[in-house]
């Protein structure tokens, strides 16, 4: 398809398509001698995903980084985008419901407390957006491997040894409750290790990474080599760790 046809099909401007080409986000399959851009079926699928990501609030820079990742999977992305859109729809439905209640409150039909008036207005990043950023963004497996490759042989050995030690220790604690002091201490060591050796992991990113341990077969398979069920155990322990530290942070702010 020519650029004009693609622009009409997706209801976007030709200028937008030219811009996507210029930044390397969407390169046409072919450019004719007359400089006509020709888009393939695969190009159209890629554009569809770009527009979904845009609708979900990702910047072009973030989208390019995710789609350029060696681990990016088209089908996985569509599945994840569907989950994100459903969550967005549910959030919008709740907000519409709250507007309806607020209008009734204003007209005197019902009385709402302040808590009732403003609950449901949480604009927090949803878990699927965090997952996308984790899976194909700054905290991807490939990013970790790249940083490891930049270390000297001795540094790589030290990091690998500590990595193994942490996972063997966690595997030995699998029969304990995930909220126990021993397990949470070991999970904190993993959190500190990631932050010291790779890049800054917020509590949300750490939680998202834990979710990936169960959702991404590569993670599950590699982690369970240290002990059957370890990936699931760590996922739950990381969730407990995140919730506990978030509560602590909120309590500090409250005081």
Short mmCIF file of C-alpha atoms in Angstrom, two decimals:
data_model
loop_
_atom_site.label_atom_id
_atom_site.label_comp_id
_atom_site.label_asym_id
_atom_site.label_seq_id
_atom_site.Cartn_x
_atom_site.Cartn_y
_atom_site.Cartn_z
CA UNK A 1 0.00 0.00 0.00
CA UNK A 2 1.11 3.55 -0.71
CA UNK A 3 1.58 6.05 2.10
CA UNK A 4 -1.66 7.90 1.25
CA UNK A 5 -3.66 4.66 1.40
CA UNK A 6 -2.11 3.69 4.76
CA UNK A 7 -2.82 7.16 6.16
CA UNK A 8 -6.48 6.88 5.13
CA UNK A 9 -6.80 3.32 6.43
CA UNK A 10 -5.55 4.23 9.91
CA UNK A 11 -6.92 7.79 9.90
CA UNK A 12 -3.51 9.36 10.57
CA UNK A 13 -1.58 11.99 8.67
CA UNK A 14 0.98 11.29 5.93
CA UNK A 15 3.33 13.54 7.91
CA UNK A 16 3.07 11.17 10.89
CA UNK A 17 4.06 8.21 8.70
CA UNK A 18 7.00 10.17 7.29
CA UNK A 19 8.08 10.99 10.86
CA UNK A 20 7.87 7.33 11.94
CA UNK A 21 10.10 6.47 8.96
CA UNK A 22 12.60 9.21 9.77
CA UNK A 23 13.08 8.04 13.38
CA UNK A 24 13.34 4.39 12.32
CA UNK A 25 10.12 3.35 14.04
CA UNK A 26 8.29 2.21 10.90
CA UNK A 27 10.37 1.75 7.76
CA UNK A 28 8.36 0.97 4.59
CA UNK A 29 9.08 -2.41 3.04
CA UNK A 30 10.05 -0.75 -0.22
CA UNK A 31 10.76 2.70 -1.67
CA UNK A 32 10.33 2.89 -5.46
CA UNK A 33 12.58 4.75 -7.88
CA UNK A 34 9.97 7.49 -7.88
CA UNK A 35 10.41 7.74 -4.05
CA UNK A 36 7.00 6.20 -3.32
CA UNK A 37 6.88 4.48 0.06
CA UNK A 38 5.24 1.04 -0.17
CA UNK A 39 3.99 -0.66 3.01
CA UNK A 40 3.71 -4.43 3.46
CA UNK A 41 1.22 -6.43 5.54
CA UNK A 42 3.89 -6.72 8.26
CA UNK A 43 4.36 -2.93 8.18
CA UNK A 44 0.63 -2.52 8.77
CA UNK A 45 0.72 -4.85 11.79
CA UNK A 46 3.67 -2.92 13.19
CA UNK A 47 1.81 0.36 12.71
CA UNK A 48 -1.21 -1.11 14.46
CA UNK A 49 0.93 -1.95 17.48
CA UNK A 50 2.57 1.48 17.48
CA UNK A 51 -0.85 3.16 17.53
CA UNK A 52 -2.07 0.89 20.35
CA UNK A 53 1.01 1.74 22.41
CA UNK A 54 0.44 5.45 21.67
CA UNK A 55 -3.18 5.16 22.81
CA UNK A 56 -1.94 3.54 26.02
CA UNK A 57 0.33 6.48 26.82
CA UNK A 58 3.77 5.28 25.71
CA UNK A 59 6.13 7.82 24.09
CA UNK A 60 7.57 7.18 20.62
CA UNK A 61 11.01 6.78 22.21
CA UNK A 62 9.69 4.08 24.58
CA UNK A 63 7.84 2.32 21.76
CA UNK A 64 10.95 2.25 19.56
CA UNK A 65 13.07 0.87 22.41
CA UNK A 66 10.54 -1.88 23.14
CA UNK A 67 10.00 -2.87 19.51
CA UNK A 68 13.75 -2.86 18.80
CA UNK A 69 14.37 -5.26 21.70
CA UNK A 70 15.53 -8.72 20.54
CA UNK A 71 12.99 -10.24 22.95
CA UNK A 72 10.04 -8.30 21.46
CA UNK A 73 7.29 -10.67 20.37
CA UNK A 74 4.43 -9.39 18.19
CA UNK A 75 1.79 -11.82 19.51
CA UNK A 76 2.80 -11.23 23.14
CA UNK A 77 2.52 -7.49 22.55
CA UNK A 78 -1.00 -7.74 21.13
CA UNK A 79 -2.05 -9.94 24.09
CA UNK A 80 -0.58 -7.47 26.55
CA UNK A 81 -2.13 -4.50 24.74
CA UNK A 82 -5.53 -6.20 24.96
CA UNK A 83 -5.13 -6.59 28.74
CA UNK A 84 -4.08 -2.96 29.05
CA UNK A 85 -7.02 -1.71 26.98
CA UNK A 86 -9.48 -3.77 29.06
CA UNK A 87 -7.99 -2.31 32.23
CA UNK A 88 -8.21 1.19 30.74
CA UNK A 89 -11.86 0.57 29.78
CA UNK A 90 -12.66 -0.64 33.30
CA UNK A 91 -11.00 2.45 34.76
CA UNK A 92 -13.01 4.73 32.45
CA UNK A 93 -16.25 2.89 33.34
CA UNK A 94 -15.54 3.50 37.04
CA UNK A 95 -14.83 7.18 36.42
CA UNK A 96 -18.09 7.57 34.45
CA UNK A 97 -19.95 5.86 37.30
CA UNK A 98 -18.37 8.30 39.77
CA UNK A 99 -19.32 11.30 37.62
CA UNK A 100 -22.94 10.07 37.56
CA UNK A 101 -22.91 9.74 41.37
CA UNK A 102 -21.30 13.17 41.76
CA UNK A 103 -23.98 14.77 39.56
CA UNK A 104 -26.67 13.17 41.75
CA UNK A 105 -24.80 14.42 44.84
CA UNK A 106 -24.72 17.98 43.42
CA UNK A 107 -28.43 17.89 42.58
CA UNK A 108 -29.22 16.60 46.10
CA UNK A 109 -30.55 13.20 45.03
CA UNK A 110 -27.94 11.38 47.12
CA UNK A 111 -25.30 12.31 49.70
CA UNK A 112 -21.68 11.18 49.28
CA UNK A 113 -18.89 11.44 51.82
CA UNK A 114 -15.55 12.84 50.61
CA UNK A 115 -14.16 9.32 50.55
CA UNK A 116 -17.04 8.11 48.36
CA UNK A 117 -16.72 11.14 46.06
CA UNK A 118 -13.05 10.68 45.31
CA UNK A 119 -12.49 6.91 45.47
CA UNK A 120 -11.80 5.34 42.09
CA UNK A 121 -9.76 8.34 40.95
CA UNK A 122 -6.48 6.44 41.21
CA UNK A 123 -4.43 7.23 38.07
CA UNK A 124 -1.58 4.93 39.02
CA UNK A 125 0.37 3.12 36.28
CA UNK A 126 -1.39 -0.19 35.72
CA UNK A 127 0.41 -3.48 36.20
CA UNK A 128 0.37 -4.33 32.48
CA UNK A 129 2.08 -1.07 31.54
CA UNK A 130 4.77 -1.85 34.11
CA UNK A 131 5.03 -5.35 32.64
CA UNK A 132 5.54 -3.97 29.14
CA UNK A 133 8.28 -1.64 30.36
CA UNK A 134 9.86 -4.51 32.26
CA UNK A 135 9.59 -7.00 29.41
CA UNK A 136 10.87 -4.87 26.55
CA UNK A 137 12.04 -1.65 28.21
CA UNK A 138 14.82 -0.67 30.59
CA UNK A 139 14.65 -3.78 32.76
CA UNK A 140 14.52 -6.49 30.10
CA UNK A 141 16.57 -9.68 30.24
CA UNK A 142 18.54 -8.44 27.25
CA UNK A 143 19.44 -5.22 29.07
CA UNK A 144 20.78 -7.28 31.98
CA UNK A 145 22.82 -9.44 29.62
CA UNK A 146 24.24 -6.35 27.92
CA UNK A 147 25.37 -4.87 31.23
CA UNK A 148 26.88 -8.18 32.29
CA UNK A 149 28.83 -8.36 29.01
CA UNK A 150 30.45 -4.99 29.77
CA UNK A 151 32.00 -6.26 33.01
CA UNK A 152 35.49 -7.72 33.15
CA UNK A 153 35.77 -11.51 33.43
CA UNK A 154 36.56 -11.24 37.13
CA UNK A 155 33.63 -8.90 37.75
CA UNK A 156 31.31 -11.25 35.84
CA UNK A 157 32.47 -14.16 38.00
CA UNK A 158 31.84 -12.17 41.20
CA UNK A 159 28.36 -11.08 40.07
CA UNK A 160 27.45 -14.61 38.92
CA UNK A 161 28.68 -16.12 42.18
CA UNK A 162 26.62 -13.72 44.27
CA UNK A 163 23.61 -14.25 41.97
CA UNK A 164 23.89 -18.05 42.47
CA UNK A 165 24.33 -17.66 46.21
CA UNK A 166 21.18 -15.54 46.53
CA UNK A 167 19.08 -17.98 44.47
CA UNK A 168 20.39 -21.07 46.29
CA UNK A 169 19.63 -19.37 49.61
CA UNK A 170 16.08 -18.48 48.48
CA UNK A 171 15.55 -22.03 47.23
CA UNK A 172 16.47 -23.33 50.70
CA UNK A 173 13.73 -21.12 52.22
CA UNK A 174 10.89 -22.30 49.95
CA UNK A 175 9.04 -24.08 52.77
CA UNK A 176 8.81 -20.90 54.88
CA UNK A 177 5.99 -18.32 54.58
CA UNK A 178 6.89 -15.61 52.05
CA UNK A 179 6.22 -12.91 54.67
CA UNK A 180 8.68 -14.46 57.17
CA UNK A 181 11.68 -12.43 58.30
CA UNK A 182 14.17 -14.88 56.73
CA UNK A 183 12.50 -14.83 53.31
CA UNK A 184 12.03 -11.07 53.26
CA UNK A 185 15.66 -10.56 54.24
CA UNK A 186 16.75 -12.77 51.32
CA UNK A 187 14.42 -10.92 48.93
CA UNK A 188 15.85 -7.60 50.10
CA UNK A 189 19.30 -8.92 49.24
CA UNK A 190 18.03 -9.66 45.70
CA UNK A 191 16.48 -6.18 45.43
CA UNK A 192 19.75 -4.56 46.58
CA UNK A 193 21.78 -6.75 44.24
CA UNK A 194 19.72 -5.66 41.19
CA UNK A 195 20.00 -2.00 42.11
CA UNK A 196 23.75 -2.21 42.72
CA UNK A 197 24.62 -4.10 39.55
CA UNK A 198 22.11 -3.20 36.84
CA UNK A 199 19.96 -0.09 37.13
CA UNK A 200 17.59 1.56 39.55
CA UNK A 201 14.56 -0.62 40.27
CA UNK A 202 11.61 1.24 41.76
CA UNK A 203 9.31 -0.82 43.98
CA UNK A 204 6.79 -0.96 41.11
CA UNK A 205 9.46 -2.21 38.69
CA UNK A 206 10.59 -4.83 41.22
CA UNK A 207 6.97 -5.97 41.62
CA UNK A 208 6.63 -6.13 37.82
CA UNK A 209 9.78 -8.19 37.55
CA UNK A 210 8.37 -10.66 40.08
CA UNK A 211 5.22 -11.00 37.95
CA UNK A 212 7.39 -11.80 34.93
CA UNK A 213 8.97 -14.70 36.82
CA UNK A 214 5.64 -16.48 36.38
CA UNK A 215 4.48 -14.95 33.08
CA UNK A 216 7.67 -15.33 31.06
CA UNK A 217 8.77 -18.94 30.47
CA UNK A 218 12.42 -17.90 30.13
CA UNK A 219 12.41 -16.54 33.68
CA UNK A 220 10.42 -19.45 35.14
CA UNK A 221 12.63 -22.10 33.54
CA UNK A 222 15.92 -20.46 34.57
CA UNK A 223 14.82 -19.74 38.15
CA UNK A 224 13.28 -23.17 38.74
CA UNK A 225 16.66 -24.72 37.94
CA UNK A 226 17.59 -23.72 41.50
CA UNK A 227 14.55 -25.51 42.92
CA UNK A 228 11.10 -26.51 41.69
CA UNK A 229 8.55 -23.77 42.35
CA UNK A 230 11.16 -21.12 43.17
CA UNK A 231 9.88 -18.69 40.50
CA UNK A 232 6.37 -18.76 42.00
CA UNK A 233 7.79 -18.44 45.52
CA UNK A 234 9.95 -15.44 44.57
CA UNK A 235 7.07 -13.79 42.71
CA UNK A 236 4.93 -13.90 45.86
CA UNK A 237 7.82 -12.87 48.15
CA UNK A 238 8.61 -9.87 45.90
CA UNK A 239 4.95 -8.85 46.04
CA UNK A 240 5.01 -8.99 49.87
CA UNK A 241 8.28 -7.00 49.91
CA UNK A 242 6.88 -4.31 47.60
CA UNK A 243 3.60 -3.92 49.49
CA UNK A 244 5.38 -3.77 52.87
CA UNK A 245 7.86 -1.10 51.77
CA UNK A 246 5.16 0.93 50.02
CA UNK A 247 3.08 0.93 53.20
CA UNK A 248 6.13 2.02 55.17
CA UNK A 249 6.79 4.84 52.70
CA UNK A 250 3.14 5.96 52.85
CA UNK A 251 3.20 5.91 56.68
CA UNK A 252 6.30 8.13 56.67
CA UNK A 253 4.58 10.60 54.33
CA UNK A 254 1.49 10.56 56.51
CA UNK A 255 3.50 11.44 59.63
#
